[in-house]
């Protein structure tokens, strides 16, 4: 498809008496006469070394003959380096131009190679390649599918110009002193237009696809940038200039600037663009084009096929494709996928709400959820959300996943780039309760409605048919299309209605009905537990004369410690996933701390329990005015632990007592514990009057001893971001009373 002088030009340069082998000779004219004899001179007289016309001067240009200027530079004594160019007599004849090129696709063949990834269906021409495996090239440079009808109605002069321009661009780029480390040389490239083809004035992805006659992957990303807006480093990558001499870098940039100017000033081109054709999900080798549009609409310039995406990591195409599919549907999404297939097994529910409903509801629910243990909050939100009454509900079949592929880019990953991006995630965001949600505000819902309205049944059919080039191909059928179209039409109608009412749209992904029924028992138990104390109001231990034995877990009692249980979404399967306290921590109405599910003995003197609660409440009141900045910590809240009757009474606090008795083994073993004297400066950094008043008050209470300031979590290298701080004392019964706050080290 492409032609060059190759080694013949070197032979010519070496034997031509008009060229010096010891110095640089610039801007000479080379050509080829009709009898295939090279000629070259320092001027424009077209001397022929072979004297093929009986003399040294050609009287005229022969058919398909033209002159092309280029630069020569010596690479060693006696040898000249000559850029590879198209030569005039190597332009194909009309018959050759209309025929399939015997040399095939040339350098573009690499873009049609799937590198061992097999086709997943007979109709898939792109197993893992961005150029169709059915693509063929014609002598003119035109590309099409084998067997497709191709009209050859180009102007021979336009074809000649295309080859000349392509040769010029490629030769300029080959002069770069520093080549990319991951891309090969740019090769002459042109896709000539027919006489009656409409000539675009701007290069767009649709123009590129049309020039390639739909041989590019249907879901490929085509990015187009004006040459004036990008640099050589953008195209040849930063690594191409790192570590080289400054002079080389300067020349590199100069050549690139000259090429940009050449395109801009050229009377038949006017503009140049850098085009990337890539999508690591669907192809292993990208295409790079540096091209312009002629007045006739031909695409001309230089191009190459990039090295495989995974080459730097030495990963095969099969391995790289598998990793890309994992990124398209991350491991957290696999719960919604049919094992070993590209199909969903989840049910998606769309609900619309008035804009004045969700805001107040979310505020109230968030306030209640803060009073719960972190691991219970997500389920609490789920229960609360189900109690809301929507304007409309639409339950979708698993065909929703196929709809998203059709309106996205063939895959499931969220598409938030480009002018036609949709706002939603196909499966929502994990709310850590077994369901996933995604919310679109009224403006986003209107945008989605507008974009869905632009896709009619014909366009949707085209998009569905393009799934043949994805991993979904084996599941395609007419019945599948009809089911997918039905879901699409219902989604389209819902968004149009939501846009008309300025509604909020919530996507909810959940399991299929049969799976939900199988989980009803477990989730029902959890729901009852989460709703047992939804308001966060303090539970009271039953009082009896003498001993209290029926203490119960109470979420509000956890308030001083809740922040120190929050793993901020970092779930690693351990009891302390970046937390100071176990995520299984519970606290009883008597103040006892333990792990959820552990058997705990309760044998408290009722008077001692009331005494502890009263002292702790007053301690919180005294420190109420001391509130740290929100990013520094939390306020001091009432804290106590009532001892069992008969428990030994320690003389003072120790690390062992704090870990084993006070916190019952729930402190992260990797975090430190420090017991310090109780002072106003320990309670508050500047020893303010409020802190001093509290310390004096606590020390003045009868029956108290062992006054201490306890720090849990001494640095930011282990545990979580929030660390408990306790200002406490021991009673004469062995109970602990005082306050608890926390500091934040993120």
C-alpha positions in Angstrom: 0.0 0.0 0.0 2.9 2.4 0.7 6.0 2.9 -1.4 9.5 4.1 -0.7 12.9 4.5 -2.4 14.5 2.4 0.3 18.1 1.3 -0.3 18.0 2.5 -4.0 18.0 6.1 -2.8 21.2 5.5 -0.8 22.8 4.0 -3.9 21.8 7.1 -5.9 23.1 9.5 -3.3 26.4 7.7 -3.1 27.1 7.7 -6.8 25.7 11.1 -7.8 28.6 13.5 -8.6 26.5 16.5 -7.6 26.2 15.4 -3.9 29.0 15.8 -1.4 29.6 12.9 0.9 31.5 15.0 3.4 29.0 17.8 4.1 25.3 18.2 4.6 23.5 18.9 1.4 20.0 20.4 1.9 16.8 20.9 0.0 17.7 19.0 -3.1 15.2 17.6 -5.6 14.8 13.9 -6.2 12.5 12.2 -8.6 12.1 9.2 -10.9 11.6 9.3 -14.6 9.1 7.1 -16.4 11.9 4.6 -17.1 12.6 4.2 -13.4 15.9 5.9 -13.4 16.7 8.0 -10.3 18.0 11.6 -10.8 19.0 14.2 -8.3 20.6 17.7 -8.5 21.4 20.7 -6.4 19.2 22.8 -8.5 15.9 22.4 -10.4 17.4 21.2 -13.8 16.4 17.6 -13.2 19.7 16.0 -14.2 19.5 12.3 -14.7 22.7 10.3 -13.8 21.6 7.5 -16.2 21.0 9.9 -19.1 17.8 7.9 -19.9 16.5 10.6 -22.3 19.7 11.1 -24.2 21.0 13.9 -22.1 21.4 15.2 -18.6 18.2 17.3 -18.6 14.7 15.9 -18.6 12.6 18.0 -21.0 9.4 17.4 -19.0 7.9 15.4 -16.2 6.6 12.0 -17.2 3.2 10.6 -16.2 3.1 10.0 -12.4 6.3 11.9 -12.1 6.9 14.7 -9.5 9.6 16.3 -7.5 9.8 16.0 -3.7 12.1 18.1 -1.6 14.0 16.6 1.3 17.0 17.1 3.5 20.2 15.0 3.4 22.6 14.5 6.3 25.8 12.5 6.3 25.7 9.6 8.9 29.3 8.5 8.3 32.2 9.1 5.8 31.0 8.5 2.3 27.4 7.6 3.1 24.3 9.9 3.1 21.2 9.2 5.2 18.2 9.7 3.0 14.6 9.8 4.4 12.3 7.1 3.1 9.9 8.7 0.6 7.3 7.9 -1.9 8.8 8.4 -5.4 6.9 9.7 -8.3 6.9 6.6 -10.5 5.9 4.4 -7.6 2.5 6.1 -7.4 0.2 3.3 -8.5 -1.5 3.2 -11.9 -5.2 3.6 -11.9 -5.6 -0.2 -12.3 -3.2 -0.8 -9.4 -4.9 1.8 -7.2 -8.3 0.0 -7.7 -6.9 -3.4 -6.8 -6.2 -4.9 -3.4 -2.6 -4.2 -2.5 -0.5 -7.4 -2.9 1.5 -6.5 0.2 -1.7 -6.3 2.3 -2.3 -3.8 5.1 1.4 -3.0 5.5 2.3 -1.7 8.9 -1.5 -1.5 9.7 -1.6 -5.3 9.8 -0.4 -5.1 13.4 -3.6 -3.3 14.4 -5.7 -6.2 13.0 -3.7 -8.8 15.0 -5.5 -10.0 18.2 -2.3 -11.6 19.4 -3.8 -15.0 20.3 -7.1 -13.8 21.7 -9.7 -16.0 19.9 -13.0 -14.6 18.5 -15.9 -15.4 20.9 -18.4 -15.5 18.1 -18.3 -16.0 14.3 -19.4 -12.4 13.8 -16.7 -10.8 15.9 -14.0 -9.3 13.7 -12.3 -7.7 16.7 -11.4 -10.4 19.2 -8.8 -8.1 20.8 -7.8 -5.8 17.9 -8.9 -2.3 16.9 -8.8 -2.8 13.1 -11.1 -5.5 11.7 -9.5 -8.8 10.8 -11.5 -8.5 7.5 -9.8 -5.2 6.6 -8.0 -5.0 3.3 -6.0 -2.2 1.6 -6.2 -1.1 -2.0 -3.4 0.2 -4.0 -4.7 3.8 -3.6 -4.4 3.5 0.2 -8.2 3.1 0.7 -9.2 0.6 3.4 -12.4 -1.5 3.5 -13.7 -4.9 4.5 -13.0 -7.8 2.2 -16.0 -8.4 0.1 -17.7 -5.0 0.7 -18.5 -3.0 -2.4 -15.9 -0.2 -2.8 -16.3 2.7 -5.3 -13.1 4.0 -6.8 -13.8 7.4 -8.2 -10.9 9.5 -7.1 -9.0 12.2 -9.0 -5.5 10.8 -10.0 -4.1 14.2 -9.2 -5.6 14.1 -5.7 -4.1 10.6 -5.2 -0.7 11.9 -6.2 -1.0 14.9 -3.9 -2.0 12.5 -1.0 1.1 10.4 -1.5 3.3 13.5 -1.7 1.9 15.0 1.5 2.2 11.7 3.3 5.8 11.3 2.3 6.6 14.9 3.4 5.0 14.4 6.9 6.7 11.0 7.5 10.1 12.3 6.4 9.8 15.3 8.7 9.0 13.0 11.7 11.8 10.7 10.9 14.2 13.5 11.5 13.4 13.6 15.2 16.7 12.9 17.0 14.8 11.2 19.9 12.3 8.5 19.1 9.6 7.2 21.4 10.5 4.2 23.4 7.1 2.6 23.0 6.0 3.6 19.5 7.5 2.7 16.1 8.4 5.1 13.3 5.5 7.1 11.8 4.8 5.7 8.3 3.3 7.6 5.3 -0.5 7.3 5.5 -3.4 8.4 3.4 -7.0 7.6 2.9 -8.0 9.3 -0.4 -11.5 10.6 -1.0 -13.6 10.0 -4.1 -14.6 13.0 -6.3 -18.1 13.3 -5.1 -17.5 12.6 -1.4 -18.6 15.5 0.8 -15.4 17.2 2.0 -15.5 17.9 5.8 -13.9 21.1 7.1 -13.3 19.7 10.6 -11.9 16.3 11.6 -14.3 14.4 13.9 -14.5 10.8 15.2 -17.3 10.2 12.6 -15.0 11.5 9.8 -12.2 9.1 10.9 -14.6 6.2 11.1 -16.0 6.9 7.6 -12.4 7.2 6.2 -11.7 3.8 7.6 -15.0 2.6 6.2 -16.2 1.1 9.5 -13.2 -1.2 9.9 -12.4 0.3 13.3 -13.7 -1.4 16.4 -17.3 -0.1 17.0 -16.5 0.9 20.6 -13.0 2.3 20.1 -12.2 5.7 21.6 -11.1 8.3 19.0 -9.5 11.4 20.5 -8.6 14.3 18.2 -6.4 17.2 19.2 -5.3 20.1 17.0 -1.5 19.9 16.4 -1.3 23.5 17.8 -2.7 22.3 21.1 -0.3 19.4 21.7 3.4 19.0 21.8 5.8 16.3 20.5 6.1 15.1 24.1 2.3 14.4 24.1 2.7 12.3 21.1 6.0 10.6 21.6 5.7 10.4 25.4 7.7 12.0 28.1 10.1 9.1 28.2 11.2 9.9 24.7 13.2 12.9 25.8 14.2 12.1 29.3 17.9 11.4 29.8 19.0 12.9 26.4 21.1 15.9 25.6 19.4 19.3 25.8 20.4 20.0 22.2 18.5 16.9 21.1 15.5 18.0 23.0 15.6 21.4 21.5 15.9 20.0 18.0 13.0 17.6 18.8 10.8 20.5 19.8 11.9 22.6 16.8 11.0 19.9 14.3 7.7 19.4 15.9 6.9 23.1 15.7 8.0 23.2 12.1 5.6 20.3 11.3 2.7 22.1 13.0 3.5 25.3 11.1 3.7 23.3 7.8 0.2 21.9 8.3 -1.2 25.3 9.3 0.4 27.2 6.4 -0.2 24.6 3.7 -2.7 26.0 1.2 -4.3 22.5 0.6 -4.4 21.4 4.2 -4.8 24.3 6.6 -4.9 22.3 9.8 -3.3 19.2 11.3 -4.6 16.9 14.0 -3.1 14.3 16.3 -5.5 11.3 16.5 -5.4 8.5 19.0 -7.5 5.4 18.3 -7.5 3.2 21.3 -9.4 1.3 24.0 -7.5 -1.0 26.2 -10.7 -2.9 27.0 -11.3 -3.9 23.4 -7.8 -3.8 21.7 -4.2 -4.5 22.6 -2.5 -2.1 20.1 -3.4 1.5 19.6 -3.3 3.6 16.5 -1.6 7.0 16.2 -2.3 9.4 13.3 -0.8 12.8 12.5 -3.1 13.9 9.7 -4.8 16.7 7.8 -7.7 17.0 5.5 -7.2 18.0 1.9 -9.7 20.3 0.1 -11.2 17.1 -1.4 -11.6 15.5 2.0 -8.7 13.0 1.9 -7.0 12.1 5.1 -3.2 12.5 4.7 -0.2 12.4 7.0 1.6 9.8 8.9 0.6 6.9 11.2 1.9 4.0 13.2 0.6 1.2 15.3 1.6 1.5 19.0 3.3 -1.2 21.0 0.9 -3.4 23.0 -0.5 -1.8 26.1 0.8 -4.5 28.3 4.3 -4.7 26.8 6.0 -2.6 29.6 4.6 -5.1 32.1 5.4 -8.0 29.8 1.8 -9.2 29.9 0.3 -11.2 27.0 -2.8 -10.0 25.2 -4.8 -12.7 26.8 -3.7 -11.7 30.3 -4.1 -8.0 29.6 -7.6 -8.5 28.2 -8.6 -10.4 31.4 -7.2 -7.6 33.6 -9.2 -5.0 31.5 -12.4 -7.0 31.9 -11.8 -7.1 35.7 -11.4 -3.3 35.7 -14.6 -3.0 33.6 -16.5 -5.0 36.2 -14.5 -4.9 39.4 -14.5 -7.7 41.9 -17.0 -5.8 44.0 -19.5 -6.0 41.1 -19.0 -9.7 40.5 -21.7 -10.5 43.0 -24.1 -9.2 40.4 -22.7 -11.2 37.5 -23.6 -14.7 36.2 -20.5 -16.8 36.9 -18.4 -17.2 33.8 -20.6 -14.9 31.6 -21.0 -11.3 30.7 -24.6 -11.2 31.9 -26.2 -9.7 35.0 -28.2 -11.7 37.5 -29.3 -8.6 39.4 -32.5 -6.7 39.5 -32.4 -2.9 39.1 -35.1 -0.7 40.6 -35.5 3.0 39.5 -37.4 5.3 41.9 -38.2 8.9 41.5 -38.8 11.4 44.3 -39.7 15.1 44.5 -36.7 17.3 45.1 -38.1 18.4 48.5 -38.3 14.8 49.8 -34.9 13.3 49.9 -33.0 16.3 51.4 -34.9 16.5 54.7 -35.2 12.7 54.9 -31.4 12.3 54.4 -30.6 14.8 57.2 -32.9 13.1 59.7 -31.7 9.6 58.8 -28.1 10.7 59.0 -28.6 12.1 62.5 -30.2 8.8 63.6 -27.5 6.7 61.9 -24.7 8.5 63.7 -26.0 7.0 66.9 -25.6 3.4 65.6 -22.5 1.3 65.4 -20.8 1.9 62.0 -21.5 -1.6 60.8 -25.2 -1.2 61.5 -25.6 2.2 59.7 -25.8 0.9 56.1 -28.6 -1.5 57.0 -30.3 1.2 58.9 -30.2 3.5 55.8 -31.5 0.6 53.7 -34.5 0.1 56.0 -35.2 3.8 56.1 -35.0 4.2 52.3 -37.6 1.4 51.8 -40.0 3.3 54.0 -40.0 6.3 51.6 -42.9 6.6 49.2 -41.6 7.4 45.7 -43.4 9.2 42.9 -42.8 6.2 40.6 -41.0 2.8 40.8 -39.7 0.9 37.8 -38.3 -2.6 38.3 -36.0 -3.8 35.6 -34.8 -7.2 34.5 -31.1 -8.2 34.2 -31.4 -6.9 30.6 -30.5 -3.5 32.3 -26.9 -4.5 32.0 -27.2 -4.9 28.3 -28.9 -1.5 28.0 -26.0 0.1 29.8 -23.6 -1.5 27.4 -25.6 -0.1 24.4 -25.8 3.4 25.7 -22.2 3.4 27.1 -19.1 2.1 25.3 -19.9 -1.6 25.1 -18.8 -2.3 28.7 -20.2 -1.9 32.2 -17.7 0.6 33.7 -19.1 4.0 34.5 -18.7 6.4 31.5 -18.2 9.9 32.8 -15.9 11.2 30.0 -16.8 12.8 26.7 -19.7 15.0 25.6 -22.2 12.2 25.7 -21.3 10.7 29.0 -24.1 9.4 31.3 -24.1 10.2 35.0 -25.1 6.9 36.4 -23.1 3.9 37.4 -24.6 0.8 35.9 -24.8 -1.0 39.3 -24.7 1.9 41.7 -22.4 2.3 44.6 -22.0 -0.2 47.5 -23.9 0.9 50.5 -22.4 -2.0 52.5 -25.8 -3.4 53.3 -26.2 -5.8 50.4 -27.7 -3.3 48.0 -26.2 -0.6 45.8 -27.5 2.9 45.2 -26.8 5.8 42.9 -28.7 9.1 43.0 -29.1 11.6 40.2 -30.2 15.1 41.0 -32.8 16.9 38.9 -30.2 18.5 36.6 -28.5 15.2 36.0 -31.8 13.5 35.4 -32.7 16.1 32.8 -29.4 15.6 31.0 -29.9 11.8 30.9 -33.4 12.3 29.6 -32.2 14.5 26.8 -29.5 12.0 25.7 -31.8 9.0 25.9 -34.4 10.9 23.8 -31.8 11.2 21.0 -31.5 7.3 20.7 -34.4 6.0 18.7 -35.1 2.3 18.0 -33.0 2.3 14.9 -30.0 3.8 16.6 -30.5 1.5 19.6 -30.5 -1.5 17.2 -27.2 -0.3 15.7 -25.6 0.0 19.1 -26.9 -3.5 20.1 -25.5 -5.0 16.9 -22.1 -3.4 17.8 -22.0 -5.6 20.9 -20.8 -8.3 18.5 -17.3 -6.9 19.1 -17.4 -7.4 22.9 -17.4 -10.2 25.3 -21.3 -10.1 25.2 -21.4 -11.5 21.7 -22.2 -15.1 22.6 -25.4 -14.0 24.4 -26.8 -12.0 21.5 -30.1 -13.1 19.8 -33.2 -11.5 18.5 -35.1 -12.4 21.6 -32.4 -10.8 23.7 -32.5 -7.7 21.6 -36.3 -7.4 22.1 -36.0 -7.8 25.8 -33.2 -5.2 26.0 -35.2 -2.8 23.8 -38.2 -3.1 26.1 -36.1 -2.2 29.1 -34.5 0.7 27.3 -37.9 2.2 26.3 -39.2 2.0 29.8 -36.1 3.6 31.2 -36.3 6.3 28.6 -39.9 7.1 29.4 -39.2 7.2 33.2 -36.4 9.7 32.8 -38.5 11.9 30.5 -41.2 11.9 33.2 -38.7 12.7 35.9 -37.3 15.6 33.9 -40.7 17.0 33.5 -41.3 17.0 37.3 -37.7 18.1 38.3 -37.5 14.8 40.2 -34.6 13.0 41.7 -33.9 9.5 40.3 -32.4 6.8 42.5 -31.0 3.6 41.1 -31.1 0.6 43.4 -29.4 -2.7 42.5 -30.6 -5.7 44.4 -30.7 -9.5 44.1 -33.3 -11.3 42.2 -36.5 -12.2 44.1 -35.6 -15.8 44.6 -32.3 -14.9 46.1 -33.9 -12.3 48.3 -36.4 -14.9 49.6 -33.5 -17.2 50.5 -31.9 -14.4 52.5 -35.0 -13.2 54.2 -34.3 -14.9 57.5 -30.9 -13.5 58.0 -31.6 -10.0 56.7 -34.8 -9.8 58.7 -33.0 -10.5 61.9 -30.5 -7.8 61.2 -33.2 -5.4 60.3 -35.0 -5.9 63.6 -31.8 -5.4 65.4 -31.0 -2.2 63.6 -34.5 -0.9 64.2 -34.6 -1.8 67.9 -33.3 1.6 68.9 -33.7 3.7 65.8 -34.0 7.0 67.6 -30.9 6.5 69.7 -32.8 7.3 72.9 -31.1 6.0 76.0 -32.3 2.6 77.2 -32.7 2.1 81.0 -31.7 -0.9 82.9 -34.5 -2.5 84.9 -34.1 -1.5 88.5 -34.6 -3.9 91.3 -33.8 -3.8 95.0 -30.2 -4.8 95.4 -28.6 -6.2 92.2 -29.1 -5.4 88.6 -28.6 -8.4 86.3 -30.5 -7.7 83.1 -28.4 -5.0 81.4 -28.8 -4.8 77.6 -26.7 -3.4 74.7 -27.5 0.2 73.9 -26.4 2.1 70.9 -26.5 5.5 72.6 -24.1 4.2 75.2 -21.6 3.7 72.4 -21.7 7.5 71.5 -18.4 8.4 73.1 -16.7 5.5 71.3 -18.5 5.4 67.9 -16.0 7.4 66.0 -13.2 5.0 67.1 -15.1 2.0 65.7 -15.5 3.6 62.2 -13.2 2.0 59.6 -14.2 4.6 57.0 -14.9 1.8 54.5 -11.6 0.0 54.9 -12.8 -3.6 55.2 -9.9 -6.1 55.4 -11.8 -8.9 57.1 -10.1 -8.3 60.5 -11.6 -7.2 63.9 -9.6 -3.9 63.6 -9.7 -2.7 60.0 -7.8 0.5 60.6 -9.7 1.1 63.9 -8.5 1.5 67.6 -11.5 -0.5 68.9 -13.0 -3.7 67.6 -15.8 -3.2 65.1 -17.7 -5.9 67.1 -17.7 -3.6 70.2 -21.0 -3.2 72.1 -21.7 -1.3 75.3 -24.4 -2.2 77.8 -26.7 0.0 79.9 -24.4 -0.5 82.8 -21.4 0.9 80.9 -19.7 -2.5 80.4 -17.8 -2.8 77.1 -17.6 -6.2 75.3 -17.6 -7.9 72.0 -21.0 -8.5 70.4 -22.1 -12.1 71.1 -19.8 -12.6 74.1 -21.3 -13.8 77.3 -21.0 -11.0 79.9 -21.8 -11.3 83.6 -24.0 -8.5 85.1 -24.2 -8.3 88.9 -24.3 -4.6 89.7 -25.4 -2.8 92.8 -28.3 -0.6 91.8 -27.1 2.3 93.9 -23.6 2.1 92.4 -25.1 2.1 88.9 -27.1 5.2 89.6 -24.1 6.9 91.3 -21.9 6.2 88.2 -24.5 7.6 85.8 -25.1 10.7 87.9 -21.3 11.5 88.2 -20.7 10.9 84.5 -23.6 13.1 83.4 -22.3 16.0 85.6 -18.8 15.6 84.3 -20.1 15.9 80.7 -22.0 19.1 81.7 -18.9 20.7 83.1 -16.9 20.1 79.9 -19.7 21.0 77.5 -18.1 24.3 76.5 -14.8 22.6 75.4 -15.5 21.6 71.8 -12.5 20.9 69.5 -12.6 21.8 65.8 -14.4 19.2 63.8 -11.2 17.9 62.2 -9.3 17.7 65.5 -11.6 15.5 67.6 -14.9 15.1 69.4 -16.4 16.6 72.6 -16.1 14.9 76.0 -19.2 12.8 76.7 -20.4 11.0 79.8 -18.5 7.7 80.4 -18.7 5.1 83.2 -18.4 1.4 83.8 -20.2 -0.1 86.8 -18.3 -2.9 88.6 -19.9 -6.1 89.6 -20.5 -6.7 93.2 -17.5 -8.4 94.8 -15.0 -7.3 92.1 -11.6 -6.4 93.4 -11.0 -2.6 93.7 -7.7 -1.5 92.0 -5.7 1.2 93.7 -5.0 2.9 90.3 -5.3 2.6 86.6 -2.8 0.5 84.6 -2.5 -0.5 81.0 -3.5 -4.0 81.9 -6.6 -2.9 83.7 -7.6 -0.6 80.8 -7.1 -3.3 78.2 -8.6 -6.4 80.0 -11.1 -5.0 82.5 -12.3 -1.6 81.3 -12.3 -2.4 77.5 -12.6 -6.2 77.8 -10.1 -7.0 75.1 -11.7 -4.8 72.4 -8.6 -2.4 72.1 -6.5 -3.0 68.9 -3.4 -4.9 70.1 -1.3 -2.8 67.8 -2.2 0.6 69.4 -0.6 1.9 72.5 -2.2 2.7 75.8 -0.9 5.4 78.1 -2.0 6.2 81.7 -1.1 9.8 82.9 -1.9 11.9 85.9 -5.2 13.8 85.5 -4.5 17.5 85.0 -6.2 20.5 83.4 -3.5 20.5 80.7 -4.1 16.9 79.9 -7.8 17.4 79.6 -7.4 20.5 77.4 -4.3 21.7 75.6 -4.1 25.1 77.3 -5.4 24.1 80.7 -8.4 26.4 80.4 -10.7 27.3 83.2 -13.3 24.8 82.2 -10.8 22.0 82.2 -9.5 23.1 85.6 -13.0 23.3 87.0 -13.8 19.8 85.9 -10.5 18.4 87.4 -11.1 20.1 90.7 -14.7 19.0 90.8 -13.8 15.3 90.1 -11.0 15.3 92.7 -13.4 16.7 95.2 -16.0 13.9 94.9 -16.2 11.6 97.9 -15.2 7.9 97.4 -13.1 8.5 94.3 -9.4 7.8 93.8 -6.8 6.9 91.0 -7.5 10.0 89.0 -6.0 9.5 85.5 -6.0 10.7 81.9 -5.9 7.7 79.6 -4.7 7.8 76.0 -5.6 5.0 73.6 -3.7 5.2 70.3 -0.5 7.1 70.7 0.6 7.8 67.1 -0.7 7.7 63.5 1.2 4.6 62.4 -1.3 2.0 63.6 -5.0 1.7 64.4 -7.5 4.1 63.0 -7.8 7.9 62.5 -9.8 8.5 65.8 -8.2 7.7 69.2 -10.1 7.6 72.6 -9.1 10.0 75.4 -10.6 9.4 78.9 -10.5 11.6 82.0 -11.7 9.2 84.7 -11.5 8.1 88.3 -12.1 4.9 90.2 -14.9 4.5 92.8 -14.5 2.7 96.1 -16.5 -0.1 94.5 -14.1 -0.5 91.6 -16.3 1.3 89.0 -15.0 3.9 86.5 -16.5 7.3 86.1 -15.7 10.4 84.1 -15.8 11.5 80.5 -14.5 10.1 77.1 -13.7 12.0 73.9 -11.4 11.4 71.0 -8.7 13.1 68.9 -8.2 12.7 65.2 -4.9 11.8 63.5 -5.7 11.0 59.8 
